[in-house]
Short mmCIF file of C-alpha atoms in Angstrom, two decimals:
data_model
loop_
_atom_site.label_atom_id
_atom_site.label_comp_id
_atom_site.label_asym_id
_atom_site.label_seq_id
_atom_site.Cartn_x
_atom_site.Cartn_y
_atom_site.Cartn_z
CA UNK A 1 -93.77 120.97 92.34
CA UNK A 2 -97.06 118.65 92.06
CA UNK A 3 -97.82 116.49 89.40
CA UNK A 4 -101.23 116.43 88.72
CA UNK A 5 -103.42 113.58 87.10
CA UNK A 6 -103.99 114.11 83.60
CA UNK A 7 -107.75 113.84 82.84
CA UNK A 8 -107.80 110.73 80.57
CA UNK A 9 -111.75 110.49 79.82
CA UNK A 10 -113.59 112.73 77.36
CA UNK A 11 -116.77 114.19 78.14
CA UNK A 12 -118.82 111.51 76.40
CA UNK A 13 -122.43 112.09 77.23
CA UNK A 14 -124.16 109.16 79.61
CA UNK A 15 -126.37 106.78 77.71
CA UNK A 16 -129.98 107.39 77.77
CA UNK A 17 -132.38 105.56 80.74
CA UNK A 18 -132.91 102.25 79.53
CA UNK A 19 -136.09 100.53 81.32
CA UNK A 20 -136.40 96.47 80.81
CA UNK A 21 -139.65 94.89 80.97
CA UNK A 22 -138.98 91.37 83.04
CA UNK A 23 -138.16 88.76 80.83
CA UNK A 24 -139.84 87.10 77.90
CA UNK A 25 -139.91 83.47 76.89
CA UNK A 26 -137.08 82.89 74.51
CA UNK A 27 -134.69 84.80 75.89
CA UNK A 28 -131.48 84.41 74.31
CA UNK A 29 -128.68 86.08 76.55
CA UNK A 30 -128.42 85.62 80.34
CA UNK A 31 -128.93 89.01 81.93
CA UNK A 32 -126.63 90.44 84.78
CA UNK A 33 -127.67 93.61 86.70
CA UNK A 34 -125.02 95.59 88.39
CA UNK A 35 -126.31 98.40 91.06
CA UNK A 36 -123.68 100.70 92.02
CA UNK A 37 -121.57 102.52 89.21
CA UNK A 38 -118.05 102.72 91.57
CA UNK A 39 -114.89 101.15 91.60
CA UNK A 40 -116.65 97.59 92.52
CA UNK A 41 -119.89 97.98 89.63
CA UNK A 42 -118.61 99.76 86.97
CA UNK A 43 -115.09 97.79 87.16
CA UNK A 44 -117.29 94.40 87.35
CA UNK A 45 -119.78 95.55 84.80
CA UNK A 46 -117.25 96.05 81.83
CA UNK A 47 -115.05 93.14 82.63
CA UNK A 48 -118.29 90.97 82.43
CA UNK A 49 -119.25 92.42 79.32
CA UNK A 50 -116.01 92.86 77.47
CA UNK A 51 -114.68 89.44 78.74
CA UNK A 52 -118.06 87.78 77.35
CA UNK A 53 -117.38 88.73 73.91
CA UNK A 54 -121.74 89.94 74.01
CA UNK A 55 -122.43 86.87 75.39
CA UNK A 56 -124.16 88.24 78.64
CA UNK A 57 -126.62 91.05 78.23
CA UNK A 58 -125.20 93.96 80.99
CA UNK A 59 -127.13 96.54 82.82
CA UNK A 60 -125.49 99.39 85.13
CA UNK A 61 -127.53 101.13 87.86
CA UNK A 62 -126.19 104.28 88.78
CA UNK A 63 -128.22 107.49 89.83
CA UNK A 64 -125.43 110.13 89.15
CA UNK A 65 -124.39 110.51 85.71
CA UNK A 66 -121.07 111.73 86.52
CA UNK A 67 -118.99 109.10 89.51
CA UNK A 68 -116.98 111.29 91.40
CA UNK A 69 -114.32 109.09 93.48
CA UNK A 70 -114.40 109.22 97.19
CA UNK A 71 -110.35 108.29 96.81
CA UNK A 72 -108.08 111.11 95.98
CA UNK A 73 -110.66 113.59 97.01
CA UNK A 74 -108.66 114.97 99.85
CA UNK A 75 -106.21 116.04 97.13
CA UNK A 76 -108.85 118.51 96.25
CA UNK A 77 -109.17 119.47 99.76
CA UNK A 78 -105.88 119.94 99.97
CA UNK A 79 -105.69 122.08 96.81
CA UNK A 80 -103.72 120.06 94.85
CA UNK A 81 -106.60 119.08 92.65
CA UNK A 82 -109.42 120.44 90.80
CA UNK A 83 -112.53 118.84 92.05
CA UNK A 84 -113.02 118.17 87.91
CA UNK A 85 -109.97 115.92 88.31
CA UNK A 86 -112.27 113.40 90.17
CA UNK A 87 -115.30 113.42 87.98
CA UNK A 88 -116.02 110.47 85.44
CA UNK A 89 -118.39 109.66 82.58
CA UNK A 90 -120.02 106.34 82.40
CA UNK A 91 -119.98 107.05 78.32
CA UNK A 92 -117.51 105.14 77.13
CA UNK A 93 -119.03 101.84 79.03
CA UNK A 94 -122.15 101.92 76.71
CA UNK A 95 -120.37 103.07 73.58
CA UNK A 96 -117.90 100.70 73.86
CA UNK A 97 -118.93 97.77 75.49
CA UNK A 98 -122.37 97.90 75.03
CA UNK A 99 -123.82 98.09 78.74
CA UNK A 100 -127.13 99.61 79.49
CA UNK A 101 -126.12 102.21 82.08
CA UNK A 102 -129.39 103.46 83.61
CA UNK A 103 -129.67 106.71 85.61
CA UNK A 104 -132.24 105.56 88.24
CA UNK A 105 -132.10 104.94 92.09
CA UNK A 106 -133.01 100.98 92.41
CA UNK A 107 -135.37 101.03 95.45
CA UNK A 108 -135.98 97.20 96.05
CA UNK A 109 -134.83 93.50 94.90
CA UNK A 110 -137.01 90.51 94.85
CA UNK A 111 -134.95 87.87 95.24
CA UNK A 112 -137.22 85.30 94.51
CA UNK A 113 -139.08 86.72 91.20
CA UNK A 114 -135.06 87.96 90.13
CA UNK A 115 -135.96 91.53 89.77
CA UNK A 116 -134.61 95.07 90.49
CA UNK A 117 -137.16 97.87 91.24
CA UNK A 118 -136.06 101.19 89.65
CA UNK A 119 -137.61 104.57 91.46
CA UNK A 120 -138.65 105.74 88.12
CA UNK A 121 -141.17 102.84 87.76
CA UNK A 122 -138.28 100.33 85.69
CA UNK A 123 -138.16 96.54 86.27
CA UNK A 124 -135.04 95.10 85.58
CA UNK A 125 -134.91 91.16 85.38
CA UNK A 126 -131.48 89.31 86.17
CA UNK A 127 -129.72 86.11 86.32
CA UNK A 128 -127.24 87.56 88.18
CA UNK A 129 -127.27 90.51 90.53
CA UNK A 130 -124.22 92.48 91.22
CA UNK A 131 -124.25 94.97 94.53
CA UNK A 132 -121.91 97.81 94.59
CA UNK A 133 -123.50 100.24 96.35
CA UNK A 134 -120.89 101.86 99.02
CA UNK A 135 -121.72 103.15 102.39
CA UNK A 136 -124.53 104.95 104.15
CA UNK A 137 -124.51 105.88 107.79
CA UNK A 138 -125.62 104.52 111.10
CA UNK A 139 -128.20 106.71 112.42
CA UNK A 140 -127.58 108.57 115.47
CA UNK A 141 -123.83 107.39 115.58
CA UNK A 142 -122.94 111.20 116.39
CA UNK A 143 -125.62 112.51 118.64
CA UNK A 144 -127.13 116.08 117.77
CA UNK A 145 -125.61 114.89 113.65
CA UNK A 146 -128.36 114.01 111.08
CA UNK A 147 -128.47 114.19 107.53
CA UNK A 148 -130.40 117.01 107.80
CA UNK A 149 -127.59 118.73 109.22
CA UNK A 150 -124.92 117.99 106.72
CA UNK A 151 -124.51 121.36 105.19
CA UNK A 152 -123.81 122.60 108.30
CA UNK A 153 -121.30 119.66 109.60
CA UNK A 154 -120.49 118.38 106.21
CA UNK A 155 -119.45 114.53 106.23
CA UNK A 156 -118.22 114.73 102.51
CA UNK A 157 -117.40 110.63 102.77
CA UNK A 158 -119.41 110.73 99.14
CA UNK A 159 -117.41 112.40 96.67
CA UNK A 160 -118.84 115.04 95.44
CA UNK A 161 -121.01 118.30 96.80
CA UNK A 162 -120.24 117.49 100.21
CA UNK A 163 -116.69 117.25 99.36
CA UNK A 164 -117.18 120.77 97.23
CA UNK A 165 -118.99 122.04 100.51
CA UNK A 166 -116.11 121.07 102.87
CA UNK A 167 -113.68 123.04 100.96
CA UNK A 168 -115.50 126.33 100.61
CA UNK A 169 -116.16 126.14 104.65
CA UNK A 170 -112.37 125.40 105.10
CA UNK A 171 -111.34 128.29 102.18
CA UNK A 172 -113.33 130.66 104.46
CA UNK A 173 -112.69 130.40 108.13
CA UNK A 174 -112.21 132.51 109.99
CA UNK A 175 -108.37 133.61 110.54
CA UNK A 176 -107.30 131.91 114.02
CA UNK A 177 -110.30 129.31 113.45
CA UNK A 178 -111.03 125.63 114.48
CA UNK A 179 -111.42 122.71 112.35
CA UNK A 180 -112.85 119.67 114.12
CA UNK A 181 -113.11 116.31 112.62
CA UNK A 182 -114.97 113.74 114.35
CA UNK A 183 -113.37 110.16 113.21
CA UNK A 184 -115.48 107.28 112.39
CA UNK A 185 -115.40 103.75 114.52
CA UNK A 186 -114.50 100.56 112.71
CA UNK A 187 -114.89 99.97 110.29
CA UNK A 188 -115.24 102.45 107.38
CA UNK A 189 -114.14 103.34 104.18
CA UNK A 190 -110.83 103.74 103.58
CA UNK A 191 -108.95 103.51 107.33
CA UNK A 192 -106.28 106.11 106.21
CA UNK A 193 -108.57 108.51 104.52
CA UNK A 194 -109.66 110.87 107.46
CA UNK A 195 -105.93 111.21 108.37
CA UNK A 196 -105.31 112.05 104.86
CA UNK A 197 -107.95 114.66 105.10
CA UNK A 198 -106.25 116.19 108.34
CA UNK A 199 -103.18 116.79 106.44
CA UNK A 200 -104.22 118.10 103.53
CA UNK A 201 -106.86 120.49 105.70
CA UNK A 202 -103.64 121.22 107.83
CA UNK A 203 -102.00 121.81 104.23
CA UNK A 204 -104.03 124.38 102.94
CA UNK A 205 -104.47 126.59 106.43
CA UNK A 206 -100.84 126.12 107.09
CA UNK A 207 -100.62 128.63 103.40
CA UNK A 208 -103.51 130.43 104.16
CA UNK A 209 -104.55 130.65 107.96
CA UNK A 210 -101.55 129.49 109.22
CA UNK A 211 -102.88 130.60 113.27
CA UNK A 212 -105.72 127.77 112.80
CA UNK A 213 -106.03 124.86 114.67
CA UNK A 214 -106.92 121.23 113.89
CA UNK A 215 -108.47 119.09 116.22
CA UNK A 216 -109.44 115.56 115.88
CA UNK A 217 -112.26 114.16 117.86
CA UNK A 218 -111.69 109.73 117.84
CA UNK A 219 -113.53 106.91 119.37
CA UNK A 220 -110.71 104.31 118.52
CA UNK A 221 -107.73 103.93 120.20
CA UNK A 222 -105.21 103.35 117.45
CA UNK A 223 -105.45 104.25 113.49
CA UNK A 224 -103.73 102.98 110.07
CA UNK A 225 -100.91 104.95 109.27
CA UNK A 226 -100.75 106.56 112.74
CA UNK A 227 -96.63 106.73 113.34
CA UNK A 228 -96.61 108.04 109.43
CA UNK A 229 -99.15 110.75 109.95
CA UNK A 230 -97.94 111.95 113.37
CA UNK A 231 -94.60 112.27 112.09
CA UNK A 232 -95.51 113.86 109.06
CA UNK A 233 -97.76 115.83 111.22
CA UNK A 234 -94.71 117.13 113.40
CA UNK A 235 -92.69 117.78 110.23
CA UNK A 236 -95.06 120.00 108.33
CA UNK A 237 -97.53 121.00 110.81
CA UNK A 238 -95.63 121.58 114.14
CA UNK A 239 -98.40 122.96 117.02
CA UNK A 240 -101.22 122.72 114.70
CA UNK A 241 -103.13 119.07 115.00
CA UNK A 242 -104.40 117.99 118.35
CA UNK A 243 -106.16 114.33 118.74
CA UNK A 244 -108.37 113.00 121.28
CA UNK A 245 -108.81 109.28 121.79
CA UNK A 246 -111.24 107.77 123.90
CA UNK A 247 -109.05 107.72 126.84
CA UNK A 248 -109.92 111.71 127.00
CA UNK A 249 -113.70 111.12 126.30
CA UNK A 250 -113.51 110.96 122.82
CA UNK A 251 -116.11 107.86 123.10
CA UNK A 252 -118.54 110.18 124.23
CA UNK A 253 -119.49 113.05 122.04
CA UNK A 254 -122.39 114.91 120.75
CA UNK A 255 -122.71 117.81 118.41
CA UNK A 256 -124.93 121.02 118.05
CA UNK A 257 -124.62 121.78 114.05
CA UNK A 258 -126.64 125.35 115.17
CA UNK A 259 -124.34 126.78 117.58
CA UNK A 260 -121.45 124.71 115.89
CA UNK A 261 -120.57 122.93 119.07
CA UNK A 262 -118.73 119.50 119.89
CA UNK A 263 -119.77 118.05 123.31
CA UNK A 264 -116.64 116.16 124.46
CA UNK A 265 -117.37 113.79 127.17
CA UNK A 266 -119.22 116.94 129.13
CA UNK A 267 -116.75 119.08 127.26
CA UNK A 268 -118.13 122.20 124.93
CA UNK A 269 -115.65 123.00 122.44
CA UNK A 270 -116.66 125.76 119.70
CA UNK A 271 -115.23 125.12 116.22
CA UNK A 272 -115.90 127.14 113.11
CA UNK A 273 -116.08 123.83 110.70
CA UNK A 274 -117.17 120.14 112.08
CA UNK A 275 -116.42 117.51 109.55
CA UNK A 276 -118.33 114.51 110.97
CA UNK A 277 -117.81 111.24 109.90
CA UNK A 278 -120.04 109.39 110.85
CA UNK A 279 -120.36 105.12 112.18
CA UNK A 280 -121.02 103.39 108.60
CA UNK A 281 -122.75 100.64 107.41
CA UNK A 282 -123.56 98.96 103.52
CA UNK A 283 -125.43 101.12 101.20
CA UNK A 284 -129.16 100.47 101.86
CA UNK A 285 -130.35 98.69 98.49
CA UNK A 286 -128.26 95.93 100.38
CA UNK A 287 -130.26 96.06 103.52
CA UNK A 288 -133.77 96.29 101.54
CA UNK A 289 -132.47 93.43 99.61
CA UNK A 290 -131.90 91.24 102.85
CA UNK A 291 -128.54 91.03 102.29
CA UNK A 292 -127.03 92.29 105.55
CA UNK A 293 -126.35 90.96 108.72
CA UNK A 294 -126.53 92.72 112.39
CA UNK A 295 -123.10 94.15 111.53
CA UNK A 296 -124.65 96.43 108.78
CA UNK A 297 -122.68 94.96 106.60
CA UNK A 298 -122.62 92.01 103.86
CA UNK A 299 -121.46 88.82 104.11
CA UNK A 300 -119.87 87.12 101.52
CA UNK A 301 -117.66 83.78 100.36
CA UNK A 302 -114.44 84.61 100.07
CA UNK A 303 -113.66 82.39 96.64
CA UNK A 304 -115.94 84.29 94.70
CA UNK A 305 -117.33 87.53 96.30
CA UNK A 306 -121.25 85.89 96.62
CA UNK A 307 -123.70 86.55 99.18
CA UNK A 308 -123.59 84.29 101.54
CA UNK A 309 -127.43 84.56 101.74
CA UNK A 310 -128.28 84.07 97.70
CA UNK A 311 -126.13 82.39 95.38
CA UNK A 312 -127.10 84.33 92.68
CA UNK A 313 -126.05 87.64 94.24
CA UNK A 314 -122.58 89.23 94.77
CA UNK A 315 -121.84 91.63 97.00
CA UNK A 316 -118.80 93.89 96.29
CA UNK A 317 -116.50 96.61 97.99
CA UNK A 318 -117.17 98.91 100.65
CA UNK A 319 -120.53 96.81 101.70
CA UNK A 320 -119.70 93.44 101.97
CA UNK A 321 -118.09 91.59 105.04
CA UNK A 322 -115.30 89.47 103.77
CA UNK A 323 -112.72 89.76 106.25
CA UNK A 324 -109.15 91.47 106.02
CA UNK A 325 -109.14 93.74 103.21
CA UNK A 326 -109.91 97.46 103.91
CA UNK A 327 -112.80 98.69 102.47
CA UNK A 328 -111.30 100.88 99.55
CA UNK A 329 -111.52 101.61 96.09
CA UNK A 330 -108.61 99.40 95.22
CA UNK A 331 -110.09 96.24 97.13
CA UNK A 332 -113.75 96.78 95.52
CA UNK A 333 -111.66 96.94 91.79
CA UNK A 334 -110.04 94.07 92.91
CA UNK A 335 -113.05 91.87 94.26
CA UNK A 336 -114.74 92.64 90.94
CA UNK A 337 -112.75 91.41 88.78
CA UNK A 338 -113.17 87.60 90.75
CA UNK A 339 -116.79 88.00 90.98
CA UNK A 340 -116.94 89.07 86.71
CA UNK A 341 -114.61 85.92 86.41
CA UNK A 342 -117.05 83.78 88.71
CA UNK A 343 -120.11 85.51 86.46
CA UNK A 344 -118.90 84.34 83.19
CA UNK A 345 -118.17 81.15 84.30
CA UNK A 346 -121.31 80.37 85.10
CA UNK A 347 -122.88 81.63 82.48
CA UNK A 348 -120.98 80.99 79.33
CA UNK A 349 -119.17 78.02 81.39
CA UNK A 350 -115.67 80.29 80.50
CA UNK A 351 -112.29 79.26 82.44
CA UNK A 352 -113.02 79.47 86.38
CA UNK A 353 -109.35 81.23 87.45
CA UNK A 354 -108.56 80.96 91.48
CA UNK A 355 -109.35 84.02 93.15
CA UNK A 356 -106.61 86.22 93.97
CA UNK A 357 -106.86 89.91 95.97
CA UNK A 358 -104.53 92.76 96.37
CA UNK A 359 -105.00 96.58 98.11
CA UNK A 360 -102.57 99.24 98.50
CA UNK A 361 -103.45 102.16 99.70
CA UNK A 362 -102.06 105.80 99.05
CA UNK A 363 -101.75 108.96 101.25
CA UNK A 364 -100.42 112.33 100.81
CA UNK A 365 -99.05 113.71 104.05
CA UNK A 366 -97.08 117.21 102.40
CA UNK A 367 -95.84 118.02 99.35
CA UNK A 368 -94.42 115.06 97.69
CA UNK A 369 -94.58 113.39 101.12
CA UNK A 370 -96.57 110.58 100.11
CA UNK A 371 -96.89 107.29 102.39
CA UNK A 372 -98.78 104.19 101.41
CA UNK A 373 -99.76 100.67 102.88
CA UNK A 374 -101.15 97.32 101.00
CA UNK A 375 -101.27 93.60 101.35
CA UNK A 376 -101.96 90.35 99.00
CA UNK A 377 -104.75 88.37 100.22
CA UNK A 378 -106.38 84.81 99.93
CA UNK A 379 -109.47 83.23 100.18
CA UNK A 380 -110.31 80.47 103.10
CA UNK A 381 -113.34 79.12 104.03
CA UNK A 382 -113.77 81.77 106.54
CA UNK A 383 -112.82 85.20 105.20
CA UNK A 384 -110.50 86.74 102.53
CA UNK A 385 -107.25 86.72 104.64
CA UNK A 386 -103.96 88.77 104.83
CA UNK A 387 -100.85 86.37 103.72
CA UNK A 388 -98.60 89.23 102.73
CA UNK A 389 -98.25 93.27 103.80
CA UNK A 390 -96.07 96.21 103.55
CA UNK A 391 -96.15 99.96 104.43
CA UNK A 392 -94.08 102.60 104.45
CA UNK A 393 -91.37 103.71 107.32
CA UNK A 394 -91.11 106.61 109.10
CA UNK A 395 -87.59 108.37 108.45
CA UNK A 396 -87.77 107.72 104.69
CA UNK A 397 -86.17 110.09 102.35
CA UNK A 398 -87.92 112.47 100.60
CA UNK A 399 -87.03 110.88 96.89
CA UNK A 400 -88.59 108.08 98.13
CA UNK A 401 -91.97 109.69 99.12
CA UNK A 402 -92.43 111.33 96.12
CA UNK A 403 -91.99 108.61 94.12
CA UNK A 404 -94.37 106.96 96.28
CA UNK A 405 -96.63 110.15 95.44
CA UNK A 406 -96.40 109.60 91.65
CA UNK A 407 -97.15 106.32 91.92
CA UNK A 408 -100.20 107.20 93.36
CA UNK A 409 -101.37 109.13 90.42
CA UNK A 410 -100.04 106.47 88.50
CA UNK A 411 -102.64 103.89 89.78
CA UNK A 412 -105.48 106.51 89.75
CA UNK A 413 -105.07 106.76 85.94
CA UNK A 414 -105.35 103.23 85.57
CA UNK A 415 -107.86 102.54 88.15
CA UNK A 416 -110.06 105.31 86.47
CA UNK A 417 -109.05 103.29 82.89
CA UNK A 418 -109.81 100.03 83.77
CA UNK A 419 -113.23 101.19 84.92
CA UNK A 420 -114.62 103.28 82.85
CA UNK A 421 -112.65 103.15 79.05
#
């Protein structure tokens, strides 16, 4: 038996476009702009304005009105989710605590005149600029794969219709089918999460196509998790999952999304669905911004979560470059709360605590066969750095990993909670 999340938010409607004219003499409250409604923005934007009691005046970019998490999606994949399950209102953050949560891309920052240019013609002034804005992808990281062809190879690595997508194509191969998944390099979002998605893919076929195959297509040589998945892999999905590393050509691949092809290392292999996840790099406001370095990514000072290129911007989650901790929804909820706390500091001079991080993440392997892996982290002067891990053993009982399950959906709940109510 499952347990599934209970939904805990209402369907509060968003709050209208607000549009902010840049900043007239007199102003009375300093103004923070947050781009990026995820687990970094929206967690950072109502800490900042609960925590400062109105003090600050608190503006949320987000183009989607409804944040569907990237985390716990395979779950859906896997059909032990509604996709509904992983769909929240940003409602309740400008009901409550008074944020103005805009529905507009943000297109460009001018660092020097402290402004945020909205696609809908906006200006937003700031004092503070918060970055949240994920990942985007490296073009031409999978040869022959475009956006333009993501219907057809679907990367779903953004919650939502390309998640949708994935699971109708997997629902409705054909019986005796391929599934191909080509894996991302380092580093990415969440290092467990295509493994997840294997076995939850290898899941639903085992009920329902159970003559499929699985094949995973992956440039690196080693992956987190991997003695947990392959064993759980051997235990649920005997004969069904193949992987090829790079030492079979796997660091050589192209793809033909029209004649749904994979070109290993001179290799044609014909697959019926081609989940491509592609090489990743910081969500691109960060890039126009001037924020990034040759990496793609970031950089930022561990203490407090701040560009390392303008003190008066932090970068959080997926796209900054701050050393150990994975790029996942728990580190970017995490890292906000330390840059809100550095925020409010400097604004309302409030009590400057030490900064303290902390990531665990969460995989479902079977039923009730869940897994997980985490580590507390401190700042030095040269990264955020690992000072204490754990994850979990192979040859556990299965009490144990489905407790580990339900505590799982345990910290989804209050993830979701201490983001959005």
């Amino acid at each position: 038996m499952h347990l599934k999340r209970r939904t805990m938010l209402g369907g509060m409607a968003a709050a209208a476009a607000f549009l902010s004219a840049p900043v007239a003499l007199g102003q009375s409250r300093p103004r923070v702009v947050v781009i990026g409604g995820g687990s970094g923005g929206a967690t950072a934007a109502r800490y900042i304005a609960r925590d400062s009691d109105g003090a600050i005046d608190v503006t949320l970019v987000e183009p989607t009105r409804s944040y569907y998490t990237c985390y716990f999606s395979n779950l859906y994949l896997g059909g032990f989710w509604e996709l509904a399950d992983l769909g929240h209102s940003y409602g309740t953050l400008a009901a409550r605590h008074g944020i103005n949560v805009v529905h507009d891309w943000a297109v460009a920052v001018d660092r020097d005149a402290k402004t945020v240019a909205l696609a809908g013609g906006g200006v937003l002034p700031y004092d503070r600029l918060v970055l949240s804005p994920g990942i985007d992808f490296v073009e031409d990281s999978v040869p022959g794969w475009s956006i333009a062809a993501q219907n057809r190879m679907p990367h779903a690595y953004k919650a939502g219709s390309q998640t949708e997508l994935l699971k109708a194509q997997v629902d409705n191969m054909r019986a005796g089918g391929t599934f191909a998944m080509v894996a991302p390099p380092n580093p990415y979002r969440c290092p467990p999460g295509p493994y997840e998605r294997i076995s939850m893919v290898a899941h639903i076929l085992k009920e329902r196509n159970p003559t499929a195959k699985i094949l995973i297509i992956d440039p690196k040589e080693t992956y987190s998790k991997q003695s947990l998945f392959e064993d759980g892999w051997g235990r649920h999905y005997p004969g069904m999952i193949e992987r090829i590393g790079p030492e079979f050509g796997a660091d050589n691949i192209s793809v033909n999304p029209d004649a749904m092809e994979v070109d290993i290392d001179g290799t044609i292999e014909q697959v019926d669905v081609c989940n491509v996840i592609p090489a990743q790099k910081a969500g691109r406001i960060a890039e126009l911004a001037g924020l990034t370095a040759d990496s793609g990514w970031a950089p930022v000072v561990p203490a407090n979560m701040k560009s390392r290129m303008d003190d008066n911007v932090y970068v959080l989650g997926d796209a900054s470059a701050q050393g150990d901790m994975p790029k996942s929804g728990f580190s970017a909820n995490s890292q906000a709360k330390v840059a809100a706390n550095s925020i409010r500091h400097e604004l309302t001079d409030s009590r400057l605590f030490p900064a303290r991080y902390s990531n665990t993440c969460w995989s479902l392997i079977g039923t009730d066969d869940g897994v997980k892996v985490g580590a507390n982290y401190e700042p030095t002067e040269e990264k955020i750095a690992s000072v204490e891990g754990f994850i979990s053993q192979v040859g556990e009982d299965a009490e144990l990993r489905r407790q580990t399950y339900e505590e799982s959906i345990g910290w989804y709940n209050g993830i979701i909670a201490d983001m959005f109510t």
